[in-house]
Amino acid sequence: MSRRKSIDPKILEASKQFDARIFSETIKGEFSDFPDYRRNKKRILYPVWYLSLTILCGFFCGCNTIEEVIEYALLQEEWFSSLFEESFPSPSYGAIWWFLVKTPPEALKAYFQKWFSKIPDSLRDQLLAIDGKRLRGANFMGNITHVVELFAADDRLCLAVEKVPNKTVEKSTLPIILKQVDVRGAIISGDAHFTVSTAAEQILDAEADYLLAVKGNQPTLHAEMENFFDQAHAVEWDEVPHVFHETSDKDHGRLEIRQTRVVEDLDWLPDSCKWKNLACLIEVRSIRQKVDSTASEVMRRFYISSRRSSAKNFAKWIREHWSIENKCHWIADVIFEEDFSLTDRGNSAENMGLFRRLAMNMAVVVDPDRGLASVRRAAAFGKGYLQGILAIFFCQKLSKDFS
């Protein structure tokens, strides 16, 4: 039987001390210079801060679509009215839809980066995973919405989201993302999409290090590494300088042994000069075996990096790269049902994605021990929970710990 998780006392206390006047002034102040791109401004009833708060609270309370946010706002109209001196009727579908369609994502990103930008010391030696994600439901007139995200593995924060321009590839977003976030001291990991010399140089120019997967898109480098590691294994690494780390896991009736080897002697590698500041090659061997069987399956993966470090650290960083799938993309798709969202006109798909990630980040900052599904249930049904989250994040400035 699972133990019930009680509400964090600091959130309950923040809710009890919630001051509507301070909260109202803070929200309006945070959005005071937010540009409004909607037409007929004289006829606009809802300011951008009000619509932004409505969408954000809706996502916290289990909404996944504009229709659900509208219903939520109608049901919570009395609560919203209690927060502000102004009285607004619950917004219509058109009010929220038009706001999402017309607002440039760059405007929202500027605010999210203000709240979640990182100082260099907090990123030093932390892995930042970069990876792409397709918004499958957003496919207006054949234009696929594909985004690339930068995710801090330790802090579990989405630091940047950038849409891949039509008819380009994921790596085209890298220089834009590196301008948005101060990554000095971090190590940035990417899959084979980012394993090109220009991407490595861009990461180094941002004063970070790269850790990139080597696959078939770099056939010469991949063949050279495969041949080297094959020969080293053949002589059982006798007189081959390297560092080694091994871990083992037994789960679901299967034993998996992961062996990580790091080689820094690269004089033999013809391609070494192609990769700026190339410091080492890494091989990860995964040996999987069923507990009741002698047969085993061996998988190998290769990586290059500009960082000099232990095999233990590289093993950790390589495994942490997948946190962007498990703790960011999976949450967006399964908890927020992002793949099923059909919102696709104008900037709506990208902006909805940004609000989802703002809710994810806020939950991790304020209540890091509670899963996102539980956070949404607590916000919807827990007395004072959502109010406490908003008070801590906006009024008590907890976000300054991350700026």
mmCIF file of C-alpha atoms in Angstrom:
data_model
loop_
_atom_site.group_PDB
_atom_site.id
_atom_site.type_symbol
_atom_site.label_atom_id
_atom_site.label_comp_id
_atom_site.label_asym_id
_atom_site.label_seq_id
_atom_site.Cartn_x
_atom_site.Cartn_y
_atom_site.Cartn_z
ATOM 1 C CA MET A 1 0.000 0.000 0.000
ATOM 2 C CA SER A 2 1.467 3.366 -1.014
ATOM 3 C CA ARG A 3 1.825 6.063 1.621
ATOM 4 C CA ARG A 4 -0.237 9.191 1.192
ATOM 5 C CA LYS A 5 1.841 12.319 0.664
ATOM 6 C CA SER A 6 0.724 15.257 2.733
ATOM 7 C CA ILE A 7 0.897 18.849 1.536
ATOM 8 C CA ASP A 8 4.237 20.521 2.225
ATOM 9 C CA PRO A 9 3.777 22.738 5.332
ATOM 10 C CA LYS A 10 5.543 25.676 3.656
ATOM 11 C CA ILE A 11 2.921 25.652 0.891
ATOM 12 C CA LEU A 12 0.054 25.579 3.403
ATOM 13 C CA GLU A 13 1.660 28.389 5.401
ATOM 14 C CA ALA A 14 2.132 30.483 2.248
ATOM 15 C CA SER A 15 -1.536 29.944 1.427
ATOM 16 C CA LYS A 16 -2.618 31.101 4.904
ATOM 17 C CA GLN A 17 -0.493 34.232 4.609
ATOM 18 C CA PHE A 18 -1.649 34.917 1.056
ATOM 19 C CA ASP A 19 -2.323 38.620 0.525
ATOM 20 C CA ALA A 20 -4.517 39.252 -2.527
ATOM 21 C CA ARG A 21 -3.409 42.884 -2.821
ATOM 22 C CA ILE A 22 0.305 41.999 -2.848
ATOM 23 C CA PHE A 23 -0.303 39.145 -5.251
ATOM 24 C CA SER A 24 -2.299 41.392 -7.592
ATOM 25 C CA GLU A 25 0.392 44.069 -7.586
ATOM 26 C CA THR A 26 3.133 41.481 -8.117
ATOM 27 C CA ILE A 27 1.444 39.795 -11.077
ATOM 28 C CA LYS A 28 0.696 43.111 -12.751
ATOM 29 C CA GLY A 29 4.242 44.266 -12.098
ATOM 30 C CA GLU A 30 5.760 41.081 -13.545
ATOM 31 C CA PHE A 31 3.793 41.599 -16.770
ATOM 32 C CA SER A 32 3.910 45.413 -16.834
ATOM 33 C CA ASP A 33 6.113 45.548 -19.928
ATOM 34 C CA PHE A 34 4.672 42.493 -21.657
ATOM 35 C CA PRO A 35 3.814 43.538 -25.241
ATOM 36 C CA ASP A 36 0.237 43.014 -26.419
ATOM 37 C CA TYR A 37 0.038 41.906 -30.038
ATOM 38 C CA ARG A 38 -3.730 41.612 -30.277
ATOM 39 C CA ARG A 39 -5.669 43.903 -32.613
ATOM 40 C CA ASN A 40 -8.306 46.456 -31.609
ATOM 41 C CA LYS A 41 -6.619 47.175 -28.293
ATOM 42 C CA LYS A 42 -9.372 49.610 -27.333
ATOM 43 C CA ARG A 43 -11.838 46.746 -27.283
ATOM 44 C CA ILE A 44 -9.611 44.325 -25.351
ATOM 45 C CA LEU A 45 -11.229 43.325 -22.056
ATOM 46 C CA TYR A 46 -8.617 40.942 -20.650
ATOM 47 C CA PRO A 47 -5.033 42.122 -20.029
ATOM 48 C CA VAL A 48 -2.238 39.698 -20.879
ATOM 49 C CA TRP A 49 -1.386 39.097 -17.219
ATOM 50 C CA TYR A 50 -4.945 37.925 -16.532
ATOM 51 C CA LEU A 51 -5.045 35.519 -19.476
ATOM 52 C CA SER A 52 -1.554 34.227 -18.660
ATOM 53 C CA LEU A 53 -2.551 33.532 -15.053
ATOM 54 C CA THR A 54 -5.772 31.847 -16.193
ATOM 55 C CA ILE A 55 -3.914 29.500 -18.554
ATOM 56 C CA LEU A 56 -1.210 28.746 -15.992
ATOM 57 C CA CYS A 57 -3.708 27.950 -13.213
ATOM 58 C CA GLY A 58 -5.715 25.838 -15.637
ATOM 59 C CA PHE A 59 -2.656 23.737 -16.483
ATOM 60 C CA PHE A 60 -1.880 23.312 -12.802
ATOM 61 C CA CYS A 61 -5.401 22.079 -12.126
ATOM 62 C CA GLY A 62 -5.527 19.377 -14.802
ATOM 63 C CA CYS A 63 -6.537 21.238 -17.970
ATOM 64 C CA ASN A 64 -4.885 20.178 -21.220
ATOM 65 C CA THR A 65 -6.837 22.110 -23.864
ATOM 66 C CA ILE A 66 -8.193 25.621 -24.352
ATOM 67 C CA GLU A 67 -11.737 24.271 -23.931
ATOM 68 C CA GLU A 68 -10.832 22.834 -20.527
ATOM 69 C CA VAL A 69 -9.137 26.075 -19.448
ATOM 70 C CA ILE A 70 -12.319 27.985 -20.366
ATOM 71 C CA GLU A 71 -14.481 25.632 -18.310
ATOM 72 C CA TYR A 72 -12.032 25.843 -15.395
ATOM 73 C CA ALA A 73 -12.068 29.665 -15.509
ATOM 74 C CA LEU A 74 -15.876 29.688 -15.479
ATOM 75 C CA LEU A 75 -16.008 27.360 -12.470
ATOM 76 C CA GLN A 76 -13.353 29.413 -10.643
ATOM 77 C CA GLU A 77 -14.724 32.837 -11.584
ATOM 78 C CA GLU A 78 -15.469 33.740 -7.968
ATOM 79 C CA TRP A 79 -11.953 32.787 -6.818
ATOM 80 C CA PHE A 80 -10.306 34.786 -9.604
ATOM 81 C CA SER A 81 -12.470 37.799 -8.732
ATOM 82 C CA SER A 82 -11.286 37.593 -5.111
ATOM 83 C CA LEU A 83 -7.645 38.004 -6.230
ATOM 84 C CA PHE A 84 -7.988 41.382 -7.927
ATOM 85 C CA GLU A 85 -9.736 44.684 -7.433
ATOM 86 C CA GLU A 86 -10.886 44.563 -11.040
ATOM 87 C CA SER A 87 -13.698 42.184 -11.828
ATOM 88 C CA PHE A 88 -13.445 40.173 -15.058
ATOM 89 C CA PRO A 89 -16.019 37.719 -16.387
ATOM 90 C CA SER A 90 -14.547 34.333 -17.250
ATOM 91 C CA PRO A 91 -12.777 34.641 -20.627
ATOM 92 C CA SER A 92 -14.263 33.169 -23.774
ATOM 93 C CA TYR A 93 -12.577 30.637 -26.035
ATOM 94 C CA GLY A 94 -11.839 33.371 -28.550
ATOM 95 C CA ALA A 95 -10.126 35.594 -25.978
ATOM 96 C CA ILE A 96 -7.622 32.919 -24.954
ATOM 97 C CA TRP A 97 -7.242 31.457 -28.457
ATOM 98 C CA TRP A 98 -6.491 34.856 -30.004
ATOM 99 C CA PHE A 99 -3.976 35.667 -27.269
ATOM 100 C CA LEU A 100 -2.113 32.389 -27.868
ATOM 101 C CA VAL A 101 -2.227 32.723 -31.655
ATOM 102 C CA LYS A 102 -0.997 36.311 -31.858
ATOM 103 C CA THR A 103 1.593 36.476 -29.066
ATOM 104 C CA PRO A 104 5.119 35.807 -30.387
ATOM 105 C CA PRO A 105 6.722 32.952 -28.400
ATOM 106 C CA GLU A 106 9.806 35.137 -27.936
ATOM 107 C CA ALA A 107 7.746 37.417 -25.680
ATOM 108 C CA LEU A 108 6.805 34.537 -23.362
ATOM 109 C CA LYS A 109 10.322 33.090 -23.483
ATOM 110 C CA ALA A 110 11.751 36.382 -22.250
ATOM 111 C CA TYR A 111 9.637 36.107 -19.100
ATOM 112 C CA PHE A 112 10.345 32.423 -18.513
ATOM 113 C CA GLN A 113 14.078 33.024 -18.914
ATOM 114 C CA LYS A 114 13.836 35.901 -16.450
ATOM 115 C CA TRP A 115 12.339 33.559 -13.868
ATOM 116 C CA PHE A 116 14.536 30.541 -14.600
ATOM 117 C CA SER A 117 17.829 31.919 -15.952
ATOM 118 C CA LYS A 118 20.878 30.400 -14.312
ATOM 119 C CA ILE A 119 24.057 31.895 -12.921
ATOM 120 C CA PRO A 120 27.219 30.122 -14.100
ATOM 121 C CA ASP A 121 28.116 28.619 -10.715
ATOM 122 C CA SER A 122 24.818 26.751 -10.534
ATOM 123 C CA LEU A 123 25.461 25.132 -13.915
ATOM 124 C CA ARG A 124 29.091 24.244 -13.315
ATOM 125 C CA ASP A 125 29.563 20.509 -13.857
ATOM 126 C CA GLN A 126 25.809 20.051 -14.294
ATOM 127 C CA LEU A 127 24.605 18.158 -17.346
ATOM 128 C CA LEU A 128 22.336 20.064 -19.709
ATOM 129 C CA ALA A 129 20.623 17.721 -22.147
ATOM 130 C CA ILE A 130 19.524 19.051 -25.516
ATOM 131 C CA ASP A 131 16.980 17.100 -27.532
ATOM 132 C CA GLY A 132 14.150 17.560 -29.995
ATOM 133 C CA LYS A 133 10.453 16.785 -29.641
ATOM 134 C CA ARG A 134 7.657 16.808 -32.183
ATOM 135 C CA LEU A 135 4.256 18.193 -31.191
ATOM 136 C CA ARG A 136 2.350 15.521 -33.082
ATOM 137 C CA GLY A 137 -1.094 17.050 -32.904
ATOM 138 C CA ALA A 138 0.065 20.472 -34.136
ATOM 139 C CA ASN A 139 0.189 19.932 -37.897
ATOM 140 C CA PHE A 140 -1.543 22.858 -39.585
ATOM 141 C CA MET A 141 -1.556 22.587 -43.399
ATOM 142 C CA GLY A 142 1.288 20.088 -43.312
ATOM 143 C CA ASN A 143 3.606 22.304 -41.236
ATOM 144 C CA ILE A 144 5.008 20.078 -38.489
ATOM 145 C CA THR A 145 5.744 21.748 -35.148
ATOM 146 C CA HIS A 146 9.061 20.460 -33.864
ATOM 147 C CA VAL A 147 10.865 21.976 -30.865
ATOM 148 C CA VAL A 148 14.290 21.568 -29.263
ATOM 149 C CA GLU A 149 14.637 21.844 -25.493
ATOM 150 C CA LEU A 150 17.548 22.422 -23.125
ATOM 151 C CA PHE A 151 17.004 20.582 -19.839
ATOM 152 C CA ALA A 152 19.024 20.834 -16.599
ATOM 153 C CA ALA A 153 19.296 17.225 -15.409
ATOM 154 C CA ASP A 154 20.009 17.917 -11.726
ATOM 155 C CA ASP A 155 17.555 20.780 -11.266
ATOM 156 C CA ARG A 156 14.919 19.144 -13.528
ATOM 157 C CA LEU A 157 14.252 22.516 -15.171
ATOM 158 C CA CYS A 158 13.484 23.207 -18.802
ATOM 159 C CA LEU A 159 15.788 26.162 -19.474
ATOM 160 C CA ALA A 160 14.945 26.858 -23.115
ATOM 161 C CA VAL A 161 12.499 25.788 -25.820
ATOM 162 C CA GLU A 162 13.042 26.712 -29.452
ATOM 163 C CA LYS A 163 10.922 25.836 -32.469
ATOM 164 C CA VAL A 164 12.790 24.231 -35.369
ATOM 165 C CA PRO A 165 12.236 26.446 -38.436
ATOM 166 C CA ASN A 166 10.468 24.730 -41.351
ATOM 167 C CA LYS A 167 12.756 22.816 -43.719
ATOM 168 C CA THR A 168 15.665 22.907 -41.258
ATOM 169 C CA VAL A 169 17.042 20.468 -38.700
ATOM 170 C CA GLU A 170 17.368 20.404 -34.900
ATOM 171 C CA LYS A 171 20.956 21.637 -34.805
ATOM 172 C CA SER A 172 19.879 24.929 -36.405
ATOM 173 C CA THR A 173 18.329 25.929 -33.053
ATOM 174 C CA LEU A 174 21.532 25.445 -31.038
ATOM 175 C CA PRO A 175 23.055 28.938 -31.476
ATOM 176 C CA ILE A 176 19.702 30.532 -30.610
ATOM 177 C CA ILE A 177 19.368 28.467 -27.422
ATOM 178 C CA LEU A 178 22.949 29.181 -26.375
ATOM 179 C CA LYS A 179 22.206 32.910 -26.583
ATOM 180 C CA GLN A 180 19.191 32.510 -24.281
ATOM 181 C CA VAL A 181 20.890 30.683 -21.387
ATOM 182 C CA ASP A 182 24.214 31.311 -19.675
ATOM 183 C CA VAL A 183 25.719 27.800 -19.868
ATOM 184 C CA ARG A 184 29.253 28.604 -18.740
ATOM 185 C CA GLY A 185 30.782 25.677 -16.869
ATOM 186 C CA ALA A 186 28.083 23.182 -17.887
ATOM 187 C CA ILE A 187 28.482 20.050 -19.985
ATOM 188 C CA ILE A 188 25.949 19.828 -22.820
ATOM 189 C CA SER A 189 24.918 16.423 -24.106
ATOM 190 C CA GLY A 190 23.249 15.749 -27.424
ATOM 191 C CA ASP A 191 22.325 12.820 -29.605
ATOM 192 C CA ALA A 192 23.692 12.243 -33.096
ATOM 193 C CA HIS A 193 21.653 15.161 -34.518
ATOM 194 C CA PHE A 194 24.095 17.496 -32.766
ATOM 195 C CA THR A 195 27.272 15.530 -33.490
ATOM 196 C CA VAL A 196 28.731 17.913 -36.040
ATOM 197 C CA SER A 197 31.873 20.002 -35.697
ATOM 198 C CA THR A 198 29.997 23.309 -35.941
ATOM 199 C CA ALA A 199 27.752 22.377 -32.980
ATOM 200 C CA ALA A 200 30.802 21.383 -30.931
ATOM 201 C CA GLU A 201 32.407 24.763 -31.661
ATOM 202 C CA GLN A 202 29.230 26.655 -30.775
ATOM 203 C CA ILE A 203 29.072 24.893 -27.390
ATOM 204 C CA LEU A 204 32.733 25.644 -26.690
ATOM 205 C CA ASP A 205 32.283 29.272 -27.728
ATOM 206 C CA ALA A 206 29.555 29.488 -25.060
ATOM 207 C CA GLU A 207 32.208 28.350 -22.533
ATOM 208 C CA ALA A 208 30.604 24.965 -21.962
ATOM 209 C CA ASP A 209 31.790 21.442 -22.840
ATOM 210 C CA TYR A 210 30.185 18.972 -25.222
ATOM 211 C CA LEU A 211 29.305 15.299 -24.804
ATOM 212 C CA LEU A 212 27.997 14.012 -28.133
ATOM 213 C CA ALA A 213 26.832 10.602 -29.323
ATOM 214 C CA VAL A 214 28.668 9.154 -32.330
ATOM 215 C CA LYS A 215 26.537 7.141 -34.749
ATOM 216 C CA GLY A 216 26.165 6.564 -38.461
ATOM 217 C CA ASN A 217 25.942 10.247 -39.360
ATOM 218 C CA GLN A 218 29.698 10.406 -38.687
ATOM 219 C CA PRO A 219 30.699 7.184 -40.487
ATOM 220 C CA THR A 220 34.467 7.743 -40.512
ATOM 221 C CA LEU A 221 34.693 8.689 -36.838
ATOM 222 C CA HIS A 222 32.329 5.877 -35.864
ATOM 223 C CA ALA A 223 34.376 3.305 -37.826
ATOM 224 C CA GLU A 224 37.661 4.518 -36.318
ATOM 225 C CA MET A 225 36.276 4.344 -32.774
ATOM 226 C CA GLU A 226 34.717 0.947 -33.349
ATOM 227 C CA ASN A 227 37.991 -0.433 -34.706
ATOM 228 C CA PHE A 228 40.043 1.013 -31.834
ATOM 229 C CA PHE A 229 37.788 -0.317 -29.092
ATOM 230 C CA ASP A 230 37.537 -3.729 -30.816
ATOM 231 C CA GLN A 231 41.331 -4.033 -30.819
ATOM 232 C CA ALA A 232 41.591 -2.870 -27.220
ATOM 233 C CA HIS A 233 39.055 -5.479 -26.107
ATOM 234 C CA ALA A 234 40.909 -8.148 -28.109
ATOM 235 C CA VAL A 235 44.071 -7.575 -26.044
ATOM 236 C CA GLU A 236 41.983 -7.133 -22.868
ATOM 237 C CA TRP A 237 43.136 -3.514 -22.647
ATOM 238 C CA ASP A 238 46.692 -4.572 -21.951
ATOM 239 C CA GLU A 239 48.917 -1.451 -22.154
ATOM 240 C CA VAL A 240 46.023 0.635 -23.477
ATOM 241 C CA PRO A 241 45.734 3.760 -21.274
ATOM 242 C CA HIS A 242 42.169 4.279 -20.161
ATOM 243 C CA VAL A 243 39.908 4.737 -17.135
ATOM 244 C CA PHE A 244 37.102 2.304 -16.343
ATOM 245 C CA HIS A 245 33.856 2.257 -14.374
ATOM 246 C CA GLU A 246 31.268 -0.522 -14.015
ATOM 247 C CA THR A 247 27.780 -0.631 -12.544
ATOM 248 C CA SER A 248 25.192 -3.387 -12.377
ATOM 249 C CA ASP A 249 21.428 -3.377 -11.929
ATOM 250 C CA LYS A 250 19.059 -6.274 -11.366
ATOM 251 C CA ASP A 251 15.431 -5.509 -12.114
ATOM 252 C CA HIS A 252 12.411 -7.282 -13.600
ATOM 253 C CA GLY A 253 14.278 -10.582 -13.743
ATOM 254 C CA ARG A 254 17.148 -9.109 -15.760
ATOM 255 C CA LEU A 255 20.733 -8.261 -14.899
ATOM 256 C CA GLU A 256 22.349 -5.341 -16.714
ATOM 257 C CA ILE A 257 26.047 -4.531 -16.439
ATOM 258 C CA ARG A 258 27.209 -1.177 -17.814
ATOM 259 C CA GLN A 259 30.891 -0.707 -18.496
ATOM 260 C CA THR A 260 32.238 2.750 -19.284
ATOM 261 C CA ARG A 261 35.751 3.255 -20.681
ATOM 262 C CA VAL A 262 37.359 6.627 -21.372
ATOM 263 C CA VAL A 263 40.408 7.099 -23.596
ATOM 264 C CA GLU A 264 42.347 10.374 -23.674
ATOM 265 C CA ASP A 265 45.296 9.293 -25.882
ATOM 266 C CA LEU A 266 44.050 10.400 -29.310
ATOM 267 C CA ASP A 267 47.293 10.595 -31.330
ATOM 268 C CA TRP A 268 46.149 7.668 -33.462
ATOM 269 C CA LEU A 269 42.822 9.288 -34.438
ATOM 270 C CA PRO A 270 42.933 10.932 -37.897
ATOM 271 C CA ASP A 271 39.714 12.875 -37.248
ATOM 272 C CA SER A 272 40.827 14.380 -33.933
ATOM 273 C CA CYS A 273 41.745 17.761 -35.451
ATOM 274 C CA LYS A 274 38.228 18.083 -36.897
ATOM 275 C CA TRP A 275 36.707 18.368 -33.433
ATOM 276 C CA LYS A 276 37.702 21.471 -31.512
ATOM 277 C CA ASN A 277 39.164 20.747 -28.054
ATOM 278 C CA LEU A 278 38.428 17.026 -28.360
ATOM 279 C CA ALA A 279 39.614 15.565 -25.046
ATOM 280 C CA CYS A 280 38.446 11.966 -24.979
ATOM 281 C CA LEU A 281 36.503 9.094 -26.516
ATOM 282 C CA ILE A 282 33.988 7.106 -24.495
ATOM 283 C CA GLU A 283 32.611 3.613 -24.985
ATOM 284 C CA VAL A 284 29.610 2.355 -23.034
ATOM 285 C CA ARG A 285 28.962 -1.397 -23.140
ATOM 286 C CA SER A 286 25.633 -2.656 -21.827
ATOM 287 C CA ILE A 287 25.531 -6.384 -21.117
ATOM 288 C CA ARG A 288 22.009 -7.640 -20.494
ATOM 289 C CA GLN A 289 21.189 -11.108 -19.271
ATOM 290 C CA LYS A 290 18.073 -12.773 -17.898
ATOM 291 C CA VAL A 291 18.609 -14.080 -14.380
ATOM 292 C CA ASP A 292 17.656 -17.641 -15.322
ATOM 293 C CA SER A 293 19.625 -17.706 -18.577
ATOM 294 C CA THR A 294 23.280 -17.831 -19.663
ATOM 295 C CA ALA A 295 22.611 -16.001 -22.926
ATOM 296 C CA SER A 296 23.454 -12.307 -22.954
ATOM 297 C CA GLU A 297 22.937 -9.309 -25.212
ATOM 298 C CA VAL A 298 25.715 -6.747 -25.684
ATOM 299 C CA MET A 299 25.098 -3.206 -26.892
ATOM 300 C CA ARG A 300 27.740 -0.549 -27.507
ATOM 301 C CA ARG A 301 27.501 3.210 -27.763
ATOM 302 C CA PHE A 302 30.228 5.733 -28.527
ATOM 303 C CA TYR A 303 30.661 9.350 -27.457
ATOM 304 C CA ILE A 304 33.141 12.200 -27.831
ATOM 305 C CA SER A 305 33.710 14.970 -25.309
ATOM 306 C CA SER A 306 35.731 18.108 -24.717
ATOM 307 C CA ARG A 307 35.676 17.489 -20.949
ATOM 308 C CA ARG A 308 38.365 15.550 -19.098
ATOM 309 C CA SER A 309 36.829 13.602 -16.263
ATOM 310 C CA SER A 310 36.476 10.194 -14.640
ATOM 311 C CA ALA A 311 34.706 7.226 -16.188
ATOM 312 C CA LYS A 312 32.277 7.364 -13.256
ATOM 313 C CA ASN A 313 31.274 10.932 -14.137
ATOM 314 C CA PHE A 314 30.839 10.103 -17.810
ATOM 315 C CA ALA A 315 28.690 7.080 -16.917
ATOM 316 C CA LYS A 316 26.515 9.365 -14.789
ATOM 317 C CA TRP A 317 26.252 12.094 -17.432
ATOM 318 C CA ILE A 318 25.418 9.663 -20.238
ATOM 319 C CA ARG A 319 22.600 8.140 -18.203
ATOM 320 C CA GLU A 320 21.387 11.585 -17.134
ATOM 321 C CA HIS A 321 20.985 12.635 -20.755
ATOM 322 C CA TRP A 322 17.832 10.527 -20.899
ATOM 323 C CA SER A 323 16.274 12.563 -18.096
ATOM 324 C CA ILE A 324 15.072 14.976 -20.770
ATOM 325 C CA GLU A 325 12.946 12.122 -22.144
ATOM 326 C CA ASN A 326 11.763 10.793 -18.779
ATOM 327 C CA LYS A 327 11.340 14.003 -16.808
ATOM 328 C CA CYS A 328 10.419 16.495 -19.509
ATOM 329 C CA HIS A 329 9.089 14.970 -22.749
ATOM 330 C CA TRP A 330 7.288 12.085 -20.989
ATOM 331 C CA ILE A 331 5.601 14.470 -18.557
ATOM 332 C CA ALA A 332 4.509 16.774 -21.379
ATOM 333 C CA ASP A 333 3.044 13.877 -23.363
ATOM 334 C CA VAL A 334 1.570 11.668 -20.633
ATOM 335 C CA ILE A 335 0.638 14.115 -17.872
ATOM 336 C CA PHE A 336 -0.298 17.120 -20.066
ATOM 337 C CA GLU A 337 -1.295 15.078 -23.166
ATOM 338 C CA GLU A 338 0.748 17.378 -25.389
ATOM 339 C CA ASP A 339 0.864 14.951 -28.312
ATOM 340 C CA PHE A 340 -2.936 14.959 -28.449
ATOM 341 C CA SER A 341 -3.258 18.742 -28.491
ATOM 342 C CA LEU A 342 -4.703 19.920 -31.812
ATOM 343 C CA THR A 343 -4.010 23.597 -31.143
ATOM 344 C CA ASP A 344 -1.974 24.516 -34.218
ATOM 345 C CA ARG A 345 -2.873 27.959 -35.607
ATOM 346 C CA GLY A 346 -0.343 30.778 -35.540
ATOM 347 C CA ASN A 347 1.824 30.629 -32.417
ATOM 348 C CA SER A 348 -0.721 28.716 -30.339
ATOM 349 C CA ALA A 349 1.027 25.315 -30.272
ATOM 350 C CA GLU A 350 4.384 26.756 -29.233
ATOM 351 C CA ASN A 351 2.840 29.081 -26.642
ATOM 352 C CA MET A 352 0.753 26.292 -25.111
ATOM 353 C CA GLY A 353 3.967 24.271 -24.841
ATOM 354 C CA LEU A 354 5.666 27.164 -23.069
ATOM 355 C CA PHE A 355 2.874 27.427 -20.494
ATOM 356 C CA ARG A 356 3.092 23.666 -19.882
ATOM 357 C CA ARG A 357 6.807 23.965 -19.206
ATOM 358 C CA LEU A 358 6.310 26.967 -16.958
ATOM 359 C CA ALA A 359 3.908 24.893 -14.852
ATOM 360 C CA MET A 360 6.416 21.991 -14.828
ATOM 361 C CA ASN A 361 9.258 24.281 -13.727
ATOM 362 C CA MET A 362 7.217 26.000 -11.029
ATOM 363 C CA ALA A 363 6.161 22.649 -9.577
ATOM 364 C CA VAL A 364 9.763 21.409 -9.473
ATOM 365 C CA VAL A 365 10.959 24.622 -7.787
ATOM 366 C CA VAL A 366 8.203 24.856 -5.177
ATOM 367 C CA ASP A 367 7.350 21.188 -4.502
ATOM 368 C CA PRO A 368 10.230 19.082 -5.899
ATOM 369 C CA ASP A 369 9.323 15.857 -4.072
ATOM 370 C CA ARG A 370 5.831 15.584 -5.553
ATOM 371 C CA GLY A 371 5.271 14.204 -9.048
ATOM 372 C CA LEU A 372 3.530 16.373 -11.636
ATOM 373 C CA ALA A 373 0.375 14.240 -11.688
ATOM 374 C CA SER A 374 0.137 14.558 -7.900
ATOM 375 C CA VAL A 375 0.836 18.303 -8.093
ATOM 376 C CA ARG A 376 -2.080 18.743 -10.478
ATOM 377 C CA ARG A 377 -4.416 16.739 -8.242
ATOM 378 C CA ALA A 378 -3.318 18.740 -5.203
ATOM 379 C CA ALA A 379 -3.845 22.018 -7.089
ATOM 380 C CA ALA A 380 -7.327 20.938 -8.199
ATOM 381 C CA PHE A 381 -8.546 19.393 -4.940
ATOM 382 C CA GLY A 382 -6.175 20.427 -2.148
ATOM 383 C CA LYS A 383 -7.418 23.386 -0.130
ATOM 384 C CA GLY A 384 -5.020 26.280 -0.555
ATOM 385 C CA TYR A 385 -2.380 24.317 -2.475
ATOM 386 C CA LEU A 386 -2.523 26.298 -5.726
ATOM 387 C CA GLN A 387 -2.753 29.564 -3.829
ATOM 388 C CA GLY A 388 0.340 28.568 -1.850
ATOM 389 C CA ILE A 389 2.258 27.680 -5.024
ATOM 390 C CA LEU A 390 1.439 31.070 -6.577
ATOM 391 C CA ALA A 391 2.313 32.932 -3.386
ATOM 392 C CA ILE A 392 5.706 31.245 -3.034
ATOM 393 C CA PHE A 393 6.681 31.614 -6.644
ATOM 394 C CA PHE A 394 5.496 35.144 -7.374
ATOM 395 C CA CYS A 395 5.325 36.874 -3.992
ATOM 396 C CA GLN A 396 8.050 35.227 -1.925
ATOM 397 C CA LYS A 397 10.400 35.262 -4.943
ATOM 398 C CA LEU A 398 11.605 31.689 -4.480
ATOM 399 C CA SER A 399 12.504 31.859 -8.158
ATOM 400 C CA LYS A 400 15.427 34.136 -7.271
ATOM 401 C CA ASP A 401 17.236 31.042 -6.023
ATOM 402 C CA PHE A 402 17.319 30.057 -9.685
ATOM 403 C CA SER A 403 18.221 33.404 -11.253
#
